[in-house]
Every structure is written in structure tokens, then in C-alpha cells.
Coordinates of C-alpha atoms in Angstrom, one line a residue:
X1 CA -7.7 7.2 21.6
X2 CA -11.0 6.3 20.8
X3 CA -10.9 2.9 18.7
X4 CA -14.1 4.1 16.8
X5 CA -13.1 7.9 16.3
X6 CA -11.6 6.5 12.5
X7 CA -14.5 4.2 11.9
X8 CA -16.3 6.1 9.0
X9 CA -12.9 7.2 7.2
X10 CA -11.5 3.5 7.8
X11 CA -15.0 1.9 6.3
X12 CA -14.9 4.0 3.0
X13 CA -11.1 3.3 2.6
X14 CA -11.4 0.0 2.6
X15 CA -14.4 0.0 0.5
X16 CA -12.0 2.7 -1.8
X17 CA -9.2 0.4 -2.4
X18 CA -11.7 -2.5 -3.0
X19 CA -12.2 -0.1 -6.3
X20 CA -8.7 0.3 -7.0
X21 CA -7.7 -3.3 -6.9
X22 CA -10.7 -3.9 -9.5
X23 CA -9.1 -1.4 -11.4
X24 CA -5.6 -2.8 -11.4
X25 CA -6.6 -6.3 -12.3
X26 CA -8.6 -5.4 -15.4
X27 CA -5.8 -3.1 -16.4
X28 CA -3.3 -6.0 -15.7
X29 CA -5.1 -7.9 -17.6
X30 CA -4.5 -5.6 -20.7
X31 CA -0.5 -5.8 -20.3
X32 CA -0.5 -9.6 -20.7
X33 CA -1.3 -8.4 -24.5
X34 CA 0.4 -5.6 -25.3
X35 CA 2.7 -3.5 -23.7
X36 CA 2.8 0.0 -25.3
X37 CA 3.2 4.2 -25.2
X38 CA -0.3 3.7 -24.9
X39 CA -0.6 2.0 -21.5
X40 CA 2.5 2.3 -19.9
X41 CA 5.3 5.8 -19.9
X42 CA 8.3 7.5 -18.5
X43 CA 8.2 10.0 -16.2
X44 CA 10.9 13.1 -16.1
X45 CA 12.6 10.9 -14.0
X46 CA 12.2 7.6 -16.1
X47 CA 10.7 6.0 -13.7
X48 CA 7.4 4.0 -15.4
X49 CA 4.2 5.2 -14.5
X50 CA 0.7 3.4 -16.1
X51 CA -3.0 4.0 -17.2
X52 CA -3.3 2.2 -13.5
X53 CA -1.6 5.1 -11.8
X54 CA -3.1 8.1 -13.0
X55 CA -6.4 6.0 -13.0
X56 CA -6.9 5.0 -9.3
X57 CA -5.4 8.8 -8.7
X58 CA -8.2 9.7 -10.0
X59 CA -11.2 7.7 -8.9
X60 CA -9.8 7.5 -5.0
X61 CA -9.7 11.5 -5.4
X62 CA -13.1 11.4 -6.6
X63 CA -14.5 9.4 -3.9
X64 CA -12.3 10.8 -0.7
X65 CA -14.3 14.2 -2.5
X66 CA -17.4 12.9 -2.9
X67 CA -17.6 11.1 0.7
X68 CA -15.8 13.6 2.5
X69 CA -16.6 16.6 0.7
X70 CA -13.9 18.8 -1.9
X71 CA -13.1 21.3 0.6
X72 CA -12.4 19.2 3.2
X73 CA -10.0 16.7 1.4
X74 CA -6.5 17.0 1.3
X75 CA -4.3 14.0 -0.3
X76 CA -0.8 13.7 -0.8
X77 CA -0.2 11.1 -3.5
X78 CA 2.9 9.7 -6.4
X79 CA 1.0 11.2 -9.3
X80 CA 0.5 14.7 -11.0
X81 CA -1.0 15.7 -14.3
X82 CA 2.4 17.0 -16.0
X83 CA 2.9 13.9 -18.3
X84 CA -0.4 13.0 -19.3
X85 CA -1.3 16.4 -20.5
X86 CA 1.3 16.4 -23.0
X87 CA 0.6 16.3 -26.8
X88 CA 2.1 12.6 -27.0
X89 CA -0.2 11.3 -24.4
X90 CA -3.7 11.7 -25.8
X91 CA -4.0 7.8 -26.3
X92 CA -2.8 6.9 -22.5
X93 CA -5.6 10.3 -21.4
X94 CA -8.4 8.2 -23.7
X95 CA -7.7 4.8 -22.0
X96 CA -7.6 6.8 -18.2
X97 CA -10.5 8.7 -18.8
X98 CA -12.4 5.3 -19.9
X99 CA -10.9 3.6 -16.8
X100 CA -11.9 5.3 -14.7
X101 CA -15.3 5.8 -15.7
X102 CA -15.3 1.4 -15.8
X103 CA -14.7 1.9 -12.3
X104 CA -17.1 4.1 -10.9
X105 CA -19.6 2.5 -12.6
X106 CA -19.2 -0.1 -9.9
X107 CA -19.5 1.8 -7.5
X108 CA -22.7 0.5 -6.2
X109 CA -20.9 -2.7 -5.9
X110 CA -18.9 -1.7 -3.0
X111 CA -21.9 0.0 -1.0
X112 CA -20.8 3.6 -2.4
X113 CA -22.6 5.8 -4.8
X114 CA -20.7 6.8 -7.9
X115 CA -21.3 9.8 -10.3
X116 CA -24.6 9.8 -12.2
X117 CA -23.1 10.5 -15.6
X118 CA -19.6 9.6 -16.8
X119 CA -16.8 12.4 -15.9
X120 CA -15.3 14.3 -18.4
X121 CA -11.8 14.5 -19.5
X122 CA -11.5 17.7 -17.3
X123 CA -13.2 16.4 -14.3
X124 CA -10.3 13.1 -14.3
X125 CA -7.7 15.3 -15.2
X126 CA -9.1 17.8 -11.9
X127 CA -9.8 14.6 -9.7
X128 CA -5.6 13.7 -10.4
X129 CA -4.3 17.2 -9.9
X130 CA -6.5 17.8 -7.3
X131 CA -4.1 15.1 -5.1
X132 CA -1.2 18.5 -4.8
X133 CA -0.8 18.4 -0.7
X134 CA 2.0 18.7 0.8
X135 CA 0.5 16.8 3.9
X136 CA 2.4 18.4 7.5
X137 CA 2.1 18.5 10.9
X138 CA -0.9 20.0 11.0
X139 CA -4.9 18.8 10.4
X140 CA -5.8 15.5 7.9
X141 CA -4.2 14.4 5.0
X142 CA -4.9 11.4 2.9
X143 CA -1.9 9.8 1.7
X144 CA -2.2 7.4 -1.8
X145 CA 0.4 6.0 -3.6
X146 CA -2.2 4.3 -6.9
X147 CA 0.5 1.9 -7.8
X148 CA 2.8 1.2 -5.5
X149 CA 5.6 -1.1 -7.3
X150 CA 4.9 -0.1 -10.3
X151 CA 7.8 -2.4 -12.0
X152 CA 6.2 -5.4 -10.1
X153 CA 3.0 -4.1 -11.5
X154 CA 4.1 -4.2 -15.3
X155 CA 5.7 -7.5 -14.6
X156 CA 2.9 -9.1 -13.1
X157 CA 4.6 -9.9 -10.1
X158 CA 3.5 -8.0 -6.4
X159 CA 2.5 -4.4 -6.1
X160 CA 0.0 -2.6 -4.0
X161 CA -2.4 -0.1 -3.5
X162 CA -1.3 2.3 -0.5
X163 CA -3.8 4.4 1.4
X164 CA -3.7 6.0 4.8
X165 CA -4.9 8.8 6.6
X166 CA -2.5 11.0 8.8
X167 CA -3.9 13.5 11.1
X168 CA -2.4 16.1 13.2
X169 CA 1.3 14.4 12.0
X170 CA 0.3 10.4 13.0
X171 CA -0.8 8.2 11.0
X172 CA -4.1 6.8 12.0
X173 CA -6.0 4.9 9.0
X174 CA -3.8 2.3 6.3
X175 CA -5.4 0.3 4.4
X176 CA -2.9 -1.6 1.7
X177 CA -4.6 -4.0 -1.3
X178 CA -2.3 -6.3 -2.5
X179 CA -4.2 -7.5 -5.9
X180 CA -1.4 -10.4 -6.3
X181 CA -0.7 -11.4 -2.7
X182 CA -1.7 -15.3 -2.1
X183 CA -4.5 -15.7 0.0
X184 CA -4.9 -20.2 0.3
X185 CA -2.1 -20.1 2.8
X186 CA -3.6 -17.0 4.6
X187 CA -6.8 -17.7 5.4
X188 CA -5.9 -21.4 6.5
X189 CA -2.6 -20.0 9.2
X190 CA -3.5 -21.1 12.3
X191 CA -2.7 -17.6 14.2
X192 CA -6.0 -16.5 12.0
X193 CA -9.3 -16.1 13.6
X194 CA -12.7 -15.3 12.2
X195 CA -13.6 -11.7 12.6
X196 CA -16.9 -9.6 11.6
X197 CA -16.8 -5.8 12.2
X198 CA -19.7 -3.5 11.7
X199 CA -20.3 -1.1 8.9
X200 CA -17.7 -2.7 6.4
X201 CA -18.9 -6.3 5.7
X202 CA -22.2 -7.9 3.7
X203 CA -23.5 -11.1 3.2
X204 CA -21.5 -12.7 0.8
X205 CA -20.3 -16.0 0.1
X206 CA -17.1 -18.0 -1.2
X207 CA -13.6 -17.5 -0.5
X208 CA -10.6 -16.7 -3.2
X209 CA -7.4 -17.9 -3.8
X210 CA -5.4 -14.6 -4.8
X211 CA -5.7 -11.2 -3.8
X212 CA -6.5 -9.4 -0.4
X213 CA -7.0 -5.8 1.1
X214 CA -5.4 -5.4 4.7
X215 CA -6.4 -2.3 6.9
X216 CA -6.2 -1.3 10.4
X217 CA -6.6 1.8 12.6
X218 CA -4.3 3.6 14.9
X219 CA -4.8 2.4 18.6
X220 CA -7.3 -1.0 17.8
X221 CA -4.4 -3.4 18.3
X222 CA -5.6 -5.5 15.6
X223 CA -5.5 -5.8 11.8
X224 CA -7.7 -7.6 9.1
X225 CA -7.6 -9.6 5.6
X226 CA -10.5 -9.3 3.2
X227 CA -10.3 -11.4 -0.2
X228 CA -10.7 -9.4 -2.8
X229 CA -14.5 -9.0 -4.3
X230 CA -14.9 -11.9 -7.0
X231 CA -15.3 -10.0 -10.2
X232 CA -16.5 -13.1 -12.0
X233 CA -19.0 -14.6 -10.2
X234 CA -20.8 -10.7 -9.1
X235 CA -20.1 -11.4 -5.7
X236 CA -21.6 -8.3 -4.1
X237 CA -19.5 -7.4 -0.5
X238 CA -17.2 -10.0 1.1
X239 CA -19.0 -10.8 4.2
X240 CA -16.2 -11.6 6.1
X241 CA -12.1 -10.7 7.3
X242 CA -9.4 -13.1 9.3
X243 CA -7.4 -10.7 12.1
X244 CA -4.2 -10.9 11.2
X245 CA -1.0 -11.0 13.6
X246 CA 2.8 -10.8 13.2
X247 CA 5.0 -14.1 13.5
X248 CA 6.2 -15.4 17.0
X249 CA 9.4 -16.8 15.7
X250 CA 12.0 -14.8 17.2
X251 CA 15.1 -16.7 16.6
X252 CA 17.4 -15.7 13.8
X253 CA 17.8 -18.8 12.0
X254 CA 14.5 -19.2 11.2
X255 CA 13.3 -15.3 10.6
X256 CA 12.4 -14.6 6.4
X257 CA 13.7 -11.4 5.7
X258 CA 12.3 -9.5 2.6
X259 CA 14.3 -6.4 0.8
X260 CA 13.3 -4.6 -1.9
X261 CA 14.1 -5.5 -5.5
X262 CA 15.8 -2.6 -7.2
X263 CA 19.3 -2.1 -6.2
X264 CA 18.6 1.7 -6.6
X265 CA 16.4 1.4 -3.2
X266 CA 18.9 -0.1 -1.2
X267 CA 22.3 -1.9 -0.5
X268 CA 22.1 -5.7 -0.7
X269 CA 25.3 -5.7 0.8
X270 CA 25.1 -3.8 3.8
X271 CA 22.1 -6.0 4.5
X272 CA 23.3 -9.1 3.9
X273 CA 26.2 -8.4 6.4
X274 CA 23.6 -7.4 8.9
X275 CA 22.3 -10.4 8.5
X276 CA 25.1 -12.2 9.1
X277 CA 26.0 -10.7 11.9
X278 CA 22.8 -11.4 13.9
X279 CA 22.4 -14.9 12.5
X280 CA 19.9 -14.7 10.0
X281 CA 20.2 -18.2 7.9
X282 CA 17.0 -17.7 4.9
X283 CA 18.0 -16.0 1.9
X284 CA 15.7 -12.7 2.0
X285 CA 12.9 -12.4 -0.3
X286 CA 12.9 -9.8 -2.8
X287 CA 9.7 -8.0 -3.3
X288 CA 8.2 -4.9 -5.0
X289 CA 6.1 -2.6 -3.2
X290 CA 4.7 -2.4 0.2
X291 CA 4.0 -5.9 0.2
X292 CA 7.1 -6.6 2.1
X293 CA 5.0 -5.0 5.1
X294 CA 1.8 -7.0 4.4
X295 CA 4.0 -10.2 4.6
X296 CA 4.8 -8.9 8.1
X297 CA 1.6 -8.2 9.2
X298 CA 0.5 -11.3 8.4
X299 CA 3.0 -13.4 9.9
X300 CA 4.5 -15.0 6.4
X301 CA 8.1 -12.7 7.4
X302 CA 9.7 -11.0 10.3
X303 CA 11.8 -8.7 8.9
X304 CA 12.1 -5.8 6.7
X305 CA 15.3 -3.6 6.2
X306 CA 15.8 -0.9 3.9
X307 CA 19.2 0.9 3.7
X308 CA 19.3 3.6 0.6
X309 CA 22.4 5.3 -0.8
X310 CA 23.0 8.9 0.8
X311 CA 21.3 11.6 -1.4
X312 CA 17.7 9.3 -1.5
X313 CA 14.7 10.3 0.1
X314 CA 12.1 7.9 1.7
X315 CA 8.4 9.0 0.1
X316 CA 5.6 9.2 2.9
X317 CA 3.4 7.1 0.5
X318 CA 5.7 4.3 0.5
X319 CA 5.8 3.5 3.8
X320 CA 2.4 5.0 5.7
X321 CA -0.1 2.1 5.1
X322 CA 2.2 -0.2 5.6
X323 CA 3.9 0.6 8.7
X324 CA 0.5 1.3 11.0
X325 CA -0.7 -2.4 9.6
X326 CA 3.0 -4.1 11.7
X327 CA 2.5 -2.1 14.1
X328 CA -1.2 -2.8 15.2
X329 CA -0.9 -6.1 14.1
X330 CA 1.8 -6.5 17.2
X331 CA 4.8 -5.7 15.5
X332 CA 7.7 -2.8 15.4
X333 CA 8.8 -0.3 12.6
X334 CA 11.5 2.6 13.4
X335 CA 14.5 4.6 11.5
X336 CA 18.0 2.2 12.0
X337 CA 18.4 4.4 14.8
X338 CA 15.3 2.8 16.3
X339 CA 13.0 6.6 16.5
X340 CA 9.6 6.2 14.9
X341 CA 9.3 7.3 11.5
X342 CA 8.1 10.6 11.3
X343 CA 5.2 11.3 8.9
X344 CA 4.4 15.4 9.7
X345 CA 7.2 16.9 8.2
X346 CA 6.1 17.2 4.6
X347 CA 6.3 14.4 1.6
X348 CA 9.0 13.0 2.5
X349 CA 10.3 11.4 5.8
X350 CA 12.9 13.4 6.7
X351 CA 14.9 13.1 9.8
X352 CA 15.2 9.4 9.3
X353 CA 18.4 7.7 10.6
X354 CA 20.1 5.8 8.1
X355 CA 17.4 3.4 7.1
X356 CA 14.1 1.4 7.8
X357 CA 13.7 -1.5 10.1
X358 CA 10.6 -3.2 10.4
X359 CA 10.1 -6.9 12.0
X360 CA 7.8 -9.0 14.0
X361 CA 9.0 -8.8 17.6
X362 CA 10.9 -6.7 19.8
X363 CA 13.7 -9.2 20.2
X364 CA 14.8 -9.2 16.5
X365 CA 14.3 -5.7 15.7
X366 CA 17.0 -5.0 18.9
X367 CA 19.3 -7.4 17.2
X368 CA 19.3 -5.8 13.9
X369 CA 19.5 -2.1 15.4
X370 CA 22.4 -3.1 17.3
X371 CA 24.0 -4.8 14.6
X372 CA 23.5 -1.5 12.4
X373 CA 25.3 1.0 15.3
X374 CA 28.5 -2.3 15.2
X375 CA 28.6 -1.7 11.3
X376 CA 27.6 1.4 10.0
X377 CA 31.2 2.9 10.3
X378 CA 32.5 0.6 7.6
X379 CA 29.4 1.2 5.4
X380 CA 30.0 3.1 2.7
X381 CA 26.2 4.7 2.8

């Protein structure tokens, strides 16, 4: 595959969830002051959804439409317009509507031109609903999950902003900004080099502490950091990204394992025993969103297993952008089966076997598979 094929959908991406992650911090911001109806809600299936959610919906529809063109623009993404139209959402509409207007106001900031006059409450609530794909095997689908984590979000712990581009079935673009991810010990691990690519970076100066986007494309074999743009100091575009690579370490006893948080995503049991059983010693880290990937990529954990209860479907958008990023950054993601995950059949990823394992090196993730065939019989998934 050509390496450069990718290279105009990958720059305005990244540039895209630059935008988001602004979005999200100044919103975040907000929640350290009040929590209310008025910023965060239930959906039908009480799961909490935020002014953040509906709000990058919208302004990454609007650009993937203004970039790429309307017609041509399909996305598949968390969010639809049900429960913000309703009577009893007016106030969280008002602050979305202003939101996102905020945001593509700055625009310009990122190198990409934003509307001339401030959209109307039709045109956001048209940008959101306009994200109705049901992706497939066939031609290009964006794929956008605005708040990925949203309980990590609300708690001001780790979420993410998810975004990849799936064509003909395969994923081929992910780009993941994790708003909250630490970036001191990142830029200074010594697997990190100094890397400028063409078309994505400006002269810029200064380095941050927190917050980082991480993209790749399918077939480069490589994958990048970028800090986040300072918002304080008017920094215009970061002028430079560190390749990023998965952790050597290969031996149990020292492998980090991360799992996710909420019991209702998986059983903590079932891979705690696995990890017992191929000699895994750390006490996994539990984290929210599809920064459990980025920590692979990036060589801060090896592992990543996910095991939900029969009955629970695994969302495209949860797993897309993250699972190219291991992968070209040197590392392996399949079903508990060990098949790659299939992202062509629809929303969800169906056909997966069991569960998700994702880890630095070839050499652990054949322990854990193995370990999962030993054990699954006395699982009670």
C-alpha cells in the first residue's frame, strides 16, 4: 500500500482532533464547577452523555463535510440527536450550539478554515445527525466516538477522542487525542526519536506537560505524539511529533497490564486468573477509554485484555483508532481467538471470539491466547 495514499485524510484528522481536544478541556473546565442537567444527561440507556459529546459530534461532522465535501462523507459515530431534541434539553442544546461555535472560531488556529458566520441551532443539530452510517464492507467510513470514556471524562480522570477512517472494511487512518494523558515522561523515553513529517507540522515552539494526540496510518509502520496546542500562550501549530514504539519487555513479571474500569465491560476475574496463569506479577491499571491502547503504543504497558459478559457487543468506535496505532507502532491486537478484529461488518464487531487482546510483542500476546483456550471452559462468560 501506498504509505502516502492517506496523507491528506490523516493531515486533516489530526488537525480535527487538535479541535476536539480544545473543546473538551474548556468544557472540562466547566465541570470542576458545577455538575448539572445542564451539562451532563442520561441517555435511554443511562449511560451519561455531555455538552462535550454532542459538541465534538458536531464540529468533526462539520469539518470531515467541509474538507471532504457533504456527499462524500460518511461517519459512523456514539451520538444521535434523540436526547437533545427533547423539551427538557433546551439548556444542554444552548451550551452545544455555543460550543461549538467557540470551537470553529479557532479554526484558523489549526491551519483549517471554519464557517464564516456562526451555525445555527439547525445546522449543529444537522452536523450531529448527519453522523447515521452504518459503516460496512464496502467504500469509506469515518468512524468518531467524541467522548470516548465518558465517566473518566466527568471525573476528570482519562478519556479520549477516537477517530479513524475505514475503507473498503480495513482500517486505515486513527488518530486518538488523549487530553489528560501525561506527556514529561513521554517525550523524555528513550525509545522516542525526533520526527517531522510534511503537511501536518508549523513552526512552533515549547513543549507541554499534559495532553497529546497520537495518529498513524495503515501500512507506515510507525506512529507519532504531538502535545497538545498551548491554549494559553496562542501557540499557533506544534512544530514538532516523537515516533512512538511499543515496549520490548517481553517477560511476564515485568509486563503492566491495563483493563478497563467498569465491571460492566469486563470480568476482573477471568483476567486476573489469566494473568496468573502466564505469570503476570503488576497489578493491572484500570483505565477509561481508549487510552489503555495509547499506553501501548507508546511503550508505558504491554497488555490490554478485555473479556465482556455474553449478550455485550464490542462498538467499532471503541476500538478502531486505537487498535491501528499498536499495531503500526510494532505491536499486536486480535479477538481471544487470535483472528483480527473485523471492522466491515456494521457498528459493531461482530464475529469476535470471546474477547480482546492487545499487547506489545508477539511473545506475550501467544501466552495470553494460550492461556485463554486452557481456561475458558471453566469461565463462566
Amino acid at each position: 500500500m501506498d504509505k502516502g495514499k492517506y496523507s491528506e485524510e490523516l493531515n486533516v484528522a489530526v488537525r480535527v482532533v487538535h479541535m476536539a481536544c480544545f473543546l473538551c478541556q474548556k468544557v472540562q473546565k466547566g465541570l470542576a464547577f458545577s455538575i448539572s442537567d445542564d451539562v451532563v444527561q442520561s441517555k435511554d440507556d443511562d449511560s451519561p452523555v455531555t455538552v462535550a459529546d454532542w459538541s465534538v459530534q458536531a464540529t468533526v461532522s462539520w469539518m470531515l463535510s467541509e474538507n471532504f465535501g457533504g456527499e462524500n462523507v460518511s461517519i459512523v459515530a456514539e451520538e444521535d440527536v434523540q436526547t437533545l431534541s427533547k423539551s427538557e434539553s433546551a439548556g444542554i442544546l444552548d451550551k452545544v450550539i455555543s460550543t461549538v461555535n467557540e470551537c470553529l472560531a479557532e479554526a484558523p488556529r489549526y491551519g483549517l478554515k471554519g464557517p464564516s458566520v456562526a451555525l445555527e441551532r439547525s445546522q449543529v443539530l444537522e452536523a450531529i445527525s448527519r453522523c447515521n452510517s452504518s459503516g460496512g464492507p464496502v467504500g469509506r467510513h469515518w468512524v468518531l466516538d467524541p467522548v470516548d470514556g465518558t465517566l473518566g471524562f466527568v471525573r476528570r480522570d482519562q478519556y479520549a477522542v477516537a477517530l479513524a477512517l475505514v475503507d473498503n472494511g480495513e482500517v486505515v487512518v486513527g488518530v486518538l487525542g488523549c487530553p489528560n494523558y501525561p506527556m514529561k515522561e513521554q517525550f523524555n523515553n528513550q525509545n522516542q526519536q525526533n520526527h517531522t513529517m510534511p503537511d501536518i507540522y508549523w513552526t512552533s515552539t515549547g513543549k507541554h506537560e499534559e495532553g497529546c494526540v497520537m495518529y498513524t496510518s495503515r501500512g507506515c509502520g510507525r506512529a507519532w505524539m504531538q502535545p497538545l496546542v498551548d491554549t494559553d500562550k496562542k501557540f499557533e501549530w506544534p512544530n514538532f511529533a516523537r515516533e512512538i514504539r511499543v515496549s520490548s519487555i517481553d517477560d511476564p513479571e515485568l509486563a503492566t497490564i491495563c483493563e478497563p474500569v467498569e465491571r460492566a465491560n469486563t470480568d476482573h476475574s477471568f483476567t486476573a486468573g489469566l494473568a496468573s496463569s502466564v505469570g503476570l506479577r503488576k497489578q493491572p491499571l484500570r483505565v477509561y477509554s481508549m487510552v489503555k491502547y495509547a499506553a501501548i503504543a507508546c511503550g508505558n504497558a504491554e497488555i490490554f485484555m478485555k473479556f465482556a459478559r455474553a449478550g455485550y457487543k464490542e462498538k467499532i468506535w471503541d476500538h478502531a483508532a486505537g487498535v491501528l496505532l499498536v499495531e503500526e507502532a510494532g505491536g499486536v491486537v486480535t479477538d481471544a481467538g487470535g483472528r483480527p478484529l473485523d471492522f466491515s461488518r456494521g457498528v459493531y464487531l461482530e464475529g469476535l471470539d470471546r474477547g480482546i487482546v492487545a499487547c506489545s510483542g508477539v511473545k506475550l500476546h501467544d501466552a495470553i491466547i494460550g492461556a485463554v483456550y486452557a481456561s475458558w471452559e471453566s469461565s463462566n462468560l
